[in-house]
Short mmCIF file of C-alpha atoms in Angstrom, two decimals:
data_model
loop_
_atom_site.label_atom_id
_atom_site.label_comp_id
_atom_site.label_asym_id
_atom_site.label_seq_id
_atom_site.Cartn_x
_atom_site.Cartn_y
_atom_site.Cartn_z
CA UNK Q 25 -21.92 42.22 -133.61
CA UNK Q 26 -22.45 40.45 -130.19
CA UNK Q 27 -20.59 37.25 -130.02
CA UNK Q 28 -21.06 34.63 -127.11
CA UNK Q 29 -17.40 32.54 -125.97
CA UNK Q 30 -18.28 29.78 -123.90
CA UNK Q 31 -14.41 29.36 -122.30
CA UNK Q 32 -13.09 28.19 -119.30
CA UNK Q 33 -9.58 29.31 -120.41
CA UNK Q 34 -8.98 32.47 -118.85
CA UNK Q 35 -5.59 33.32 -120.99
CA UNK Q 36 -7.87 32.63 -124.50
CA UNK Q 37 -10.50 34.56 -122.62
CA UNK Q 38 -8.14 37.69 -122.45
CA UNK Q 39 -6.81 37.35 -125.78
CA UNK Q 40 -9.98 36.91 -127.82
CA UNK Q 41 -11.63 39.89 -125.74
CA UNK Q 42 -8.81 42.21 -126.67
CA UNK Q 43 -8.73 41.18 -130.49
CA UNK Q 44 -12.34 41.60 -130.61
CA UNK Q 45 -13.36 44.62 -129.08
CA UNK Q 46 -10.10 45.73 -131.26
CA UNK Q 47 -12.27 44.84 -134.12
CA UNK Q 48 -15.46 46.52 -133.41
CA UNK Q 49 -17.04 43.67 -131.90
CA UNK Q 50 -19.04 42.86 -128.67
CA UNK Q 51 -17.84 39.85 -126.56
CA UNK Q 52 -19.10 38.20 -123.54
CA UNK Q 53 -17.60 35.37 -122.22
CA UNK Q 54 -19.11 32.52 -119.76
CA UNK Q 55 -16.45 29.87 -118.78
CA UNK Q 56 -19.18 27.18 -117.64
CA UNK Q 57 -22.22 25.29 -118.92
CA UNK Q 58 -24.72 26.16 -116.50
CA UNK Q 59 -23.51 29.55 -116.83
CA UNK Q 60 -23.62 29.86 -120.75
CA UNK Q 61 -27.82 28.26 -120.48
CA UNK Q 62 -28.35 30.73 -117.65
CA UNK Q 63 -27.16 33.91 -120.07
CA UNK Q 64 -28.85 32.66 -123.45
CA UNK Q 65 -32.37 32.04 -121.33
CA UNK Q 66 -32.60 36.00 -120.91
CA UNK Q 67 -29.94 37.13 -124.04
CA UNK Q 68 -31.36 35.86 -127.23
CA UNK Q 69 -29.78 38.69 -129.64
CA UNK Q 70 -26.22 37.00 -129.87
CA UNK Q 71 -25.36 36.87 -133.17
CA UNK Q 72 -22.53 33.87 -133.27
CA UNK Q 73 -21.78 31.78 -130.25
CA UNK Q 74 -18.03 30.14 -129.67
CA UNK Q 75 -18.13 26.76 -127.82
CA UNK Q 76 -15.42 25.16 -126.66
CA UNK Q 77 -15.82 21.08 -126.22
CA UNK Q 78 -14.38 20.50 -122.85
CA UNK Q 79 -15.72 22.56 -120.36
CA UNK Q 80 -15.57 22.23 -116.45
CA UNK Q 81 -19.44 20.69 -116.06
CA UNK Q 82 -19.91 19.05 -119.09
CA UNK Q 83 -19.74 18.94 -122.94
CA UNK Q 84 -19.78 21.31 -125.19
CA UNK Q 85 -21.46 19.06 -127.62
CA UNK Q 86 -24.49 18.40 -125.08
CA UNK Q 87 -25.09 22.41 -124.48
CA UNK Q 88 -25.27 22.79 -128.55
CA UNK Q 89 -27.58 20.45 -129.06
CA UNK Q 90 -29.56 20.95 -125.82
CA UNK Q 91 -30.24 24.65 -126.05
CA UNK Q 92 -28.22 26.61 -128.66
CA UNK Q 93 -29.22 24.09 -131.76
CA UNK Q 94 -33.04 25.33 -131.24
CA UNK Q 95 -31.95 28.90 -131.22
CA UNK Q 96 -30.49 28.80 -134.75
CA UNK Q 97 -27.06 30.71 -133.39
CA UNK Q 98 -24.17 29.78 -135.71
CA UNK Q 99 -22.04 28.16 -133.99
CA UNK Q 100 -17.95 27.89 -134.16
CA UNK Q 101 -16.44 25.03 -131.81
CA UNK Q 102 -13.25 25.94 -130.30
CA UNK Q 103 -11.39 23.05 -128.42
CA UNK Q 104 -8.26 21.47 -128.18
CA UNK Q 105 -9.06 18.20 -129.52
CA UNK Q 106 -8.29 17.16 -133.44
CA UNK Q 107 -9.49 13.81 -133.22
CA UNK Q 108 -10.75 14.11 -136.82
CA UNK Q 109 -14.43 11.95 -135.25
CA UNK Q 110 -15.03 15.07 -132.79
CA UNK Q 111 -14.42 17.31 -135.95
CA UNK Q 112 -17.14 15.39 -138.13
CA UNK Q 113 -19.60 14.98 -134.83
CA UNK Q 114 -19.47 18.95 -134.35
CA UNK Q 115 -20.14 19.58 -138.13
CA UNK Q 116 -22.66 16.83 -137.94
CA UNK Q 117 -24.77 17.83 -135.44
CA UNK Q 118 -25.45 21.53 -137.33
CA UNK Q 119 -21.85 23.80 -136.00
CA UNK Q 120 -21.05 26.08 -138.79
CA UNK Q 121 -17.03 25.72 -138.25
CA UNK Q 122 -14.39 24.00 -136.34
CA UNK Q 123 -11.52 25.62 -134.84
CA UNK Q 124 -8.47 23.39 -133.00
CA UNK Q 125 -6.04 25.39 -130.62
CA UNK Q 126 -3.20 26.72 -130.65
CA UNK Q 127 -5.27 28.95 -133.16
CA UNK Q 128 -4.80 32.09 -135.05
CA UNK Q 129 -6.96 35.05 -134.04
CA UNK Q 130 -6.86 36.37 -137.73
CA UNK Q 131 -7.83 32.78 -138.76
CA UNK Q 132 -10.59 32.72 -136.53
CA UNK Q 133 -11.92 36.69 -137.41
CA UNK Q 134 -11.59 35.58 -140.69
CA UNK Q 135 -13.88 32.74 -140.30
CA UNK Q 136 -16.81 34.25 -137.88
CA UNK Q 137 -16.71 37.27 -141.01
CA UNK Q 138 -17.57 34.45 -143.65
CA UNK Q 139 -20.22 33.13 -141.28
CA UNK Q 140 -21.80 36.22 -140.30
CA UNK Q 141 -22.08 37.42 -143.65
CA UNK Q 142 -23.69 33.80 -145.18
CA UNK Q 143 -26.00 33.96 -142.47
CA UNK Q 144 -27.27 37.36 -143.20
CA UNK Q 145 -26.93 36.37 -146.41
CA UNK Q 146 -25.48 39.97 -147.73
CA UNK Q 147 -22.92 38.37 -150.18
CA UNK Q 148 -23.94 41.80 -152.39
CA UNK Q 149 -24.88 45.24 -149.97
CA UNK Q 150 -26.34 48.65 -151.78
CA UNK Q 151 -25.70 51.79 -149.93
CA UNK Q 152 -27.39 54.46 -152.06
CA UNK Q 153 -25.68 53.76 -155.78
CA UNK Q 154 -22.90 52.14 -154.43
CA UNK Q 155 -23.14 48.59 -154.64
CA UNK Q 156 -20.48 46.20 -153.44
CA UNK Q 157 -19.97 42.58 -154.10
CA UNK Q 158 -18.26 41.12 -150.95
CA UNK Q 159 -18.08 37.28 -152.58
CA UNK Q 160 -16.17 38.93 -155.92
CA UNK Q 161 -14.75 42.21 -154.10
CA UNK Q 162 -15.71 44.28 -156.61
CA UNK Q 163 -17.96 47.89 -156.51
CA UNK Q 164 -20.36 49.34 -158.39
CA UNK Q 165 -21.96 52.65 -159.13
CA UNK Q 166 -24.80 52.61 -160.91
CA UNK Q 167 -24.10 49.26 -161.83
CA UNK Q 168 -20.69 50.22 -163.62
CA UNK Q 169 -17.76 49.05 -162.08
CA UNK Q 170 -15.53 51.00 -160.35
CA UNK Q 171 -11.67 50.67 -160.55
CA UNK Q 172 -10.43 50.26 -157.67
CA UNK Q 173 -6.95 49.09 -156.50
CA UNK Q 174 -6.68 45.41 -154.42
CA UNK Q 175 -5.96 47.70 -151.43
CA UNK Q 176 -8.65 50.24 -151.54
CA UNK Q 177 -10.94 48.00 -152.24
CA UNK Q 178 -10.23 45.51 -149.00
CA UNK Q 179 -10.02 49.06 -146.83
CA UNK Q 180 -13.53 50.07 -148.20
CA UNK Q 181 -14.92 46.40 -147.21
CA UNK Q 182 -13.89 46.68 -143.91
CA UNK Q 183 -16.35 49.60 -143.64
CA UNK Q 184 -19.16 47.54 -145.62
CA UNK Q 185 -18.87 44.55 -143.25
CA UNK Q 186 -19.49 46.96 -139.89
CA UNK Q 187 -22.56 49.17 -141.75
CA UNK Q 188 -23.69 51.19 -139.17
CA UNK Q 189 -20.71 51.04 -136.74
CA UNK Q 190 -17.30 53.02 -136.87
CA UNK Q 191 -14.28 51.07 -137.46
CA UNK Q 192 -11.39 52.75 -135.69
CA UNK Q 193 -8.55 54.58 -137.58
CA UNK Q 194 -5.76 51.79 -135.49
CA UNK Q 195 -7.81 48.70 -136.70
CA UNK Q 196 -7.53 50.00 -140.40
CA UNK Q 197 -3.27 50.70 -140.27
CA UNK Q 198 -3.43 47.50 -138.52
CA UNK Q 199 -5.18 45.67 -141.50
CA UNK Q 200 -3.07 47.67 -143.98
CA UNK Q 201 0.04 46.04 -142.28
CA UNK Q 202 -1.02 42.85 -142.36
CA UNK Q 203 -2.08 43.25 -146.70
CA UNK Q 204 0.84 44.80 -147.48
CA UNK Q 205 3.59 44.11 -145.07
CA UNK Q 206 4.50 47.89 -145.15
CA UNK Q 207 5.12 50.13 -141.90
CA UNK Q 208 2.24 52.72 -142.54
CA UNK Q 209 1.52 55.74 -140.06
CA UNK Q 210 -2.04 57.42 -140.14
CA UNK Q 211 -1.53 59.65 -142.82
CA UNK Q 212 -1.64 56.90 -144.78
CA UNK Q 213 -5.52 56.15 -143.60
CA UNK Q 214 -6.44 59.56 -144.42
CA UNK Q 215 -4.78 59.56 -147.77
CA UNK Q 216 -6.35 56.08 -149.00
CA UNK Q 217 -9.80 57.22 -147.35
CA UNK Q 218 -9.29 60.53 -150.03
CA UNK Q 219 -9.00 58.26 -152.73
CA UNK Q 220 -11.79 56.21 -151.92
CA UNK Q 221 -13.80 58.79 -151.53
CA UNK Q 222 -13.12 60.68 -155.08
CA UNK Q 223 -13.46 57.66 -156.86
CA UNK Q 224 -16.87 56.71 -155.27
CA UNK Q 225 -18.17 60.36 -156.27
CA UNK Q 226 -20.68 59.40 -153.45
CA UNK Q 227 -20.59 60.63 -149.75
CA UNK Q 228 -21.23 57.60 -148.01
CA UNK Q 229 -18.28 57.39 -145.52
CA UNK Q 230 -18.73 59.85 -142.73
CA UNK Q 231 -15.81 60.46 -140.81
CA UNK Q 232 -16.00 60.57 -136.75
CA UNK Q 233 -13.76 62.62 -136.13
CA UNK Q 234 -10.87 61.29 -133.68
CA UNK Q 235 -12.09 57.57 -134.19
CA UNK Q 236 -12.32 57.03 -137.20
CA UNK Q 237 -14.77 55.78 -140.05
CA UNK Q 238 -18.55 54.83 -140.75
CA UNK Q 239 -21.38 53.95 -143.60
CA UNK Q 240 -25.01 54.03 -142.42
CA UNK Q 241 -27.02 51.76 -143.90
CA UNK Q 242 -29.28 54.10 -146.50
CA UNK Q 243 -30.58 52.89 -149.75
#
């Protein structure tokens, strides 16, 4: 996923570049208006775009609605203002979300997942006769549920959301830390991967080896 921050910020800039390419995700980051409209004229396959409000030569409000609005790119505004009108205005004029700083980077992942999911609109993805249900987190094979546990099935989503792409071995023991408050080492990836796999009966998840995890995207 290629994600656009529009951020003049530099210590938000650093922080949110980490996190994301952490999380298997492509971010570019412009930290002025004329900047931003100079990059979308010749980059038109960003998938979400983060604005914030206040930005060194102008509004953040003014480069939505003057060039990113006509390019249908959901859109999450990131600012430091809570006046509740600027909230409304940026919902208003067609934003997807609204984000207020200090802000949590799992809050905010969280959020561009739901969006980028809706907007695809993949609430329910089939991967030969595996079919998961990312709204009700429940799987499928040939259209009899599996039974999963709460944690296998959140590890196996992770892979779902990212079809296509490997997601790394760390950001896995990183997510099963933050489900289960346990201190896990990476045996514990490769022994709830096993289980996955011999209860799907279906070799979807191909392992890199040295990285981690994938599922192409084959019906």
């Amino acid at each position: 996923m290629k994600i656009l921050l529009v951020e003049d910020n530099l210590t938000i800039i650093k922080g949110l570049k980490y996190t994301f390419e952490k999380n298997n995700y492509i971010l570019t980051y412009k930290t002025s208006i004329n900047d931003a409209e100079d990059y979308l004229d010749s980059n038109n396959n960003i998938d979400l775009i983060i604005l914030d409000i206040a930005l060194p030569d102008g509004n953040g409000f003014d480069l939505f609605e003057n060039k990113i609005k006509s390019m249908n790119k959901p859109t999450i505004f990131l600012t430091a203002k809570d006046d509740e009108d600027d909230i409304v205005k940026g919902l208003d004029i067609g934003a997807e979300d609204y984000i207020t700083k200090p802000f949590s980077t799992k809050e905010l992942l969280a959020r561009i997942n739901k969006i980028l999911l809706r907007s695809k609109k993949q609430s329910i993805i089939v991967v030969k006769d595996i079919k998961f249900d990312l709204d009700k987190m429940v799987v499928f094979k040939n259209n009899v549920q599996l039974n999963l546990t709460s944690l296998e099935t959140k590890i196996l989503s992770l892979l779902f959301l990212e079809l296509g792409r490997v997601v790394n071995r760390n950001m896995i023991l990183d997510k099963i830390w933050e489900w289960t408050g346990n201190d896990v080492d990476d045996h514990t990836v490769t022994v709830y991967l096993k289980r996955i796999r011999e209860k799907l009966e279906t070799d979807i998840i191909v392992t890199v080896k040295g990285v981690g995890y994938r599922i192409d995207n084959e019906k």
